[in-house]
Tab-separated table of C-alpha atoms in Angstrom:
chain	number	residue	atom	x	y	z
A	1	MET	CA	205.191	0.278	219.460
A	2	ALA	CA	203.221	3.043	217.136
A	3	GLN	CA	205.828	6.119	216.886
A	4	LEU	CA	203.826	8.975	217.209
A	5	THR	CA	206.262	12.058	214.265
A	6	ARG	CA	206.525	15.908	215.604
A	7	GLN	CA	205.016	17.234	212.589
A	8	LYS	CA	205.699	21.166	212.509
A	9	ILE	CA	202.099	23.122	212.230
A	10	ARG	CA	202.092	26.542	211.261
A	11	ALA	CA	199.450	28.926	210.218
A	12	ARG	CA	199.028	32.531	209.302
A	13	ILE	CA	196.308	34.279	209.216
A	14	SER	CA	195.529	38.081	206.954
A	15	PHE	CA	193.245	40.312	207.046
A	16	GLY	CA	193.326	44.935	205.907
A	17	ASN	CA	197.553	45.267	205.939
A	18	ILE	CA	197.686	42.594	208.836
A	19	ASP	CA	199.067	39.722	208.327
A	20	VAL	CA	200.017	36.815	211.695
A	21	SER	CA	201.956	33.857	211.531
A	22	THR	CA	202.529	31.265	213.907
A	23	PRO	CA	202.966	31.673	217.675
A	24	ASN	CA	201.464	34.381	217.683
A	25	ILE	CA	198.287	32.495	216.838
A	26	MET	CA	197.499	31.559	219.994
A	27	SER	CA	194.067	30.145	218.585
A	28	PHE	CA	191.495	29.475	214.976
A	29	HIS	CA	188.124	27.623	214.906
A	30	VAL	CA	186.940	26.968	211.449
A	31	THR	CA	183.324	25.267	211.565
A	32	ARG	CA	180.312	24.559	209.343
A	33	GLN	CA	177.218	22.617	211.124
A	34	ARG	CA	174.401	20.592	208.212
A	35	GLY	CA	171.801	23.381	207.067
A	36	GLN	CA	173.715	26.331	207.449
A	37	ALA	CA	174.727	28.289	204.885
A	38	SER	CA	178.190	29.549	206.055
A	39	ALA	CA	181.204	28.497	207.928
A	40	THR	CA	182.211	30.891	210.641
A	41	PHE	CA	184.746	31.129	212.667
A	42	SER	CA	186.719	32.517	215.675
A	43	ALA	CA	189.971	32.976	216.500
A	44	SER	CA	192.470	34.336	218.771
A	45	ILE	CA	196.037	36.292	218.530
A	46	LYS	CA	198.331	38.594	219.432
A	47	ILE	CA	199.181	41.444	217.420
A	48	ASP	CA	201.434	44.560	218.095
A	49	SER	CA	199.777	46.788	220.350
A	50	SER	CA	201.622	49.934	218.450
A	51	GLY	CA	200.246	48.745	214.633
A	52	PHE	CA	196.615	48.605	216.007
A	53	PHE	CA	194.257	50.925	216.230
A	54	SER	CA	190.282	50.671	216.470
A	55	SER	CA	188.251	47.176	216.487
A	56	ASN	CA	185.949	48.943	214.204
A	57	ALA	CA	188.503	49.756	211.934
A	58	ILE	CA	188.473	45.552	211.083
A	59	ILE	CA	185.038	45.095	210.555
A	60	GLY	CA	183.737	44.025	207.642
A	61	ASP	CA	187.760	43.370	206.517
A	62	SER	CA	188.237	39.687	204.056
A	63	ILE	CA	190.189	37.267	205.670
A	64	VAL	CA	192.054	34.088	204.964
A	65	ILE	CA	192.382	31.187	207.167
A	66	GLU	CA	195.888	29.032	205.783
A	67	ALA	CA	197.329	26.718	208.184
A	68	GLY	CA	199.163	23.629	207.412
A	69	THR	CA	203.463	22.241	207.812
A	70	SER	CA	205.754	23.580	207.614
A	71	GLY	CA	206.302	25.069	203.904
A	72	SER	CA	202.897	23.968	202.308
A	73	LEU	CA	199.966	26.018	203.816
A	74	ARG	CA	196.960	24.827	202.742
A	75	THR	CA	194.052	27.745	202.071
A	76	ILE	CA	191.477	26.817	205.684
A	77	PHE	CA	189.421	29.738	205.673
A	78	THR	CA	188.157	32.881	203.612
A	79	GLY	CA	185.292	34.700	205.029
A	80	LYS	CA	185.019	38.000	206.038
A	81	ILE	CA	185.167	40.189	209.966
A	82	TYR	CA	182.093	40.040	211.823
A	83	LYS	CA	183.179	40.159	215.462
A	84	CYS	CA	186.319	41.626	217.151
A	85	THR	CA	186.804	41.570	220.968
A	86	VAL	CA	190.485	43.948	222.067
A	87	ASN	CA	192.363	42.045	224.849
A	88	PRO	CA	195.136	43.660	227.325
A	89	ILE	CA	198.258	40.973	227.880
A	90	ARG	CA	198.840	42.317	231.201
A	91	THR	CA	202.485	39.821	230.523
A	92	ASP	CA	203.204	41.985	227.563
A	93	ALA	CA	202.813	45.169	227.485
A	94	SER	CA	203.998	45.860	223.977
A	95	LYS	CA	201.222	43.225	222.701
A	96	ILE	CA	197.579	42.764	223.442
A	97	MET	CA	195.102	40.133	222.244
A	98	LEU	CA	192.284	39.967	219.833
A	99	ASN	CA	189.297	37.654	219.345
A	100	LEU	CA	188.041	37.818	215.733
A	101	ALA	CA	184.462	35.698	215.194
A	102	GLY	CA	183.245	36.125	211.584
A	103	SER	CA	181.577	34.106	208.662
A	104	ASP	CA	182.649	32.943	205.753
A	105	VAL	CA	181.299	35.436	201.921
A	106	ILE	CA	178.071	33.484	201.213
A	107	SER	CA	177.007	34.923	204.778
A	108	VAL	CA	175.885	38.650	202.855
A	109	MET	CA	173.717	35.802	200.599
A	110	GLN	CA	171.423	35.257	204.040
A	111	ASN	CA	167.775	37.050	204.531
A	112	GLN	CA	167.798	38.150	201.304
A	113	HIS	CA	165.074	37.063	198.823
A	114	ILE	CA	166.742	35.806	195.315
A	115	THR	CA	164.135	36.280	192.214
A	116	ARG	CA	164.766	35.239	188.527
A	117	ARG	CA	164.784	38.060	187.321
A	118	VAL	CA	165.222	41.613	188.092
A	119	LYS	CA	161.959	43.397	189.167
A	120	SER	CA	163.294	47.516	189.689
A	121	TYR	CA	161.043	50.731	191.382
A	122	LYS	CA	160.335	53.063	188.870
A	123	ASP	CA	159.208	55.490	191.553
A	124	GLY	CA	163.598	55.156	193.090
A	125	THR	CA	161.302	55.035	196.188
A	126	ARG	CA	163.135	51.369	196.391
A	127	ALA	CA	166.279	49.281	195.268
A	128	PRO	CA	166.367	47.151	192.827
A	129	GLU	CA	165.599	43.112	194.393
A	130	ARG	CA	168.712	40.889	194.336
A	131	TRP	CA	169.497	38.900	190.952
A	132	ALA	CA	171.294	34.782	190.737
A	133	ALA	CA	172.261	32.570	188.681
A	134	VAL	CA	174.062	29.352	188.452
A	135	THR	CA	177.428	30.013	186.205
A	136	GLN	CA	179.506	26.697	186.813
A	137	VAL	CA	178.182	22.787	188.897
A	138	THR	CA	181.405	21.812	190.498
A	139	HIS	CA	180.209	18.041	191.544
A	140	PRO	CA	178.066	17.164	189.248
A	141	TYR	CA	177.279	13.635	189.724
A	142	ILE	CA	177.796	13.104	193.433
A	143	GLU	CA	177.666	10.278	195.289
A	144	ILE	CA	174.019	10.716	196.186
A	145	ILE	CA	172.096	11.194	192.941
A	146	LYS	CA	173.844	8.281	191.579
A	147	LYS	CA	171.791	7.218	195.099
A	148	TRP	CA	168.508	8.551	194.146
A	149	PRO	CA	168.096	9.251	190.496
A	150	ASN	CA	165.981	12.264	189.359
A	151	ARG	CA	162.354	12.265	189.230
A	152	ILE	CA	159.576	13.612	187.093
A	153	VAL	CA	157.073	15.111	188.236
A	154	SER	CA	153.424	14.740	186.151
A	155	PRO	CA	150.009	13.399	186.746
A	156	LYS	CA	151.423	10.985	183.897
A	157	LYS	CA	151.497	8.048	186.161
A	158	ALA	CA	152.756	6.996	182.432
A	159	ALA	CA	156.426	8.983	182.493
A	160	ALA	CA	156.152	9.709	186.668
A	161	ASN	CA	156.364	5.938	187.278
A	162	LEU	CA	159.618	5.282	184.774
A	163	ASN	CA	162.323	6.033	186.683
A	164	TYR	CA	164.494	3.173	185.441
A	165	MET	CA	164.249	2.512	181.878
A	166	PRO	CA	164.618	-1.310	180.591
A	167	GLY	CA	166.874	-2.857	178.823
A	168	MET	CA	169.845	-0.147	179.645
A	169	GLY	CA	171.825	-2.638	182.179
A	170	ASP	CA	172.399	0.005	185.040
A	171	VAL	CA	171.966	2.577	183.276
A	172	VAL	CA	169.876	5.228	184.547
A	173	TYR	CA	167.128	7.266	182.196
A	174	THR	CA	165.175	10.179	184.104
A	175	PRO	CA	161.989	9.437	181.187
A	176	THR	CA	160.932	13.248	178.962
A	177	ILE	CA	158.350	15.033	177.780
A	178	ASP	CA	158.857	17.099	174.305
A	179	MET	CA	156.303	19.144	173.592
A	180	SER	CA	153.600	17.237	172.357
A	181	ASP	CA	152.556	15.122	175.092
A	182	LYS	CA	154.211	12.312	173.947
A	183	LEU	CA	157.173	10.375	175.880
A	184	VAL	CA	160.255	10.255	175.293
A	185	ASP	CA	161.809	6.346	174.874
A	186	ARG	CA	165.507	5.677	174.853
A	187	SER	CA	166.132	2.364	176.011
A	188	VAL	CA	165.782	1.011	172.838
A	189	LEU	CA	168.958	2.841	171.305
A	190	SER	CA	171.985	4.222	172.367
A	191	PRO	CA	172.101	6.574	175.382
A	192	SER	CA	172.456	9.247	172.532
A	193	GLU	CA	169.148	8.896	170.855
A	194	GLY	CA	165.497	7.867	171.414
A	195	ILE	CA	162.335	8.076	169.693
A	196	THR	CA	158.834	8.727	170.820
A	197	THR	CA	155.647	6.887	172.336
A	198	GLU	CA	152.722	7.728	172.507
A	199	ILE	CA	151.411	7.925	176.019
A	200	ASP	CA	148.816	5.383	177.214
A	201	ASN	CA	146.297	7.270	178.310
A	202	SER	CA	143.842	5.306	180.084
A	203	ASP	CA	144.985	4.669	183.827
A	204	MET	CA	145.244	7.628	184.164
A	205	GLU	CA	141.979	9.082	187.265
């Protein structure tokens, strides 16, 4: 018969100058839904009533949630606090209950207009528009790319239809068109080399 082994699970929530650990953390929940840009969290914690002044003072503060076995806590969530509700604890007047909610740092980009070029306004009536750049790819070759390789979008059928180059076994190469509208054929040489061949436009519509 299988036996259950008890594990001492602990948690720690830090924000501002407040650091709360088990058993004063009643519950916390982190949610990340498909299609949702940022993750959200909610937590209920108990803190000393003497060291807390206003719920508005912690709105916008950074929060870190850690959890795991005793002595080995892992970071579960990092983000911002956007909602705080204070409730009394009638069985312990020295403490209060904080109900917190918020989102991770990606939430600051919601409803923002991002452009490749920084557009500014000389009259000074409006602030410069936001600008963003991709500086690092964490997983450059994930499973979805293996299953669905990049496809070229081109009015030239000879280029658009060559997604799998012959003669290279299971290796997939996306066809490339150079500056002179020539197809770079990598199927006859090594992956680091290539030759250019004229594209046959006879089947073009």
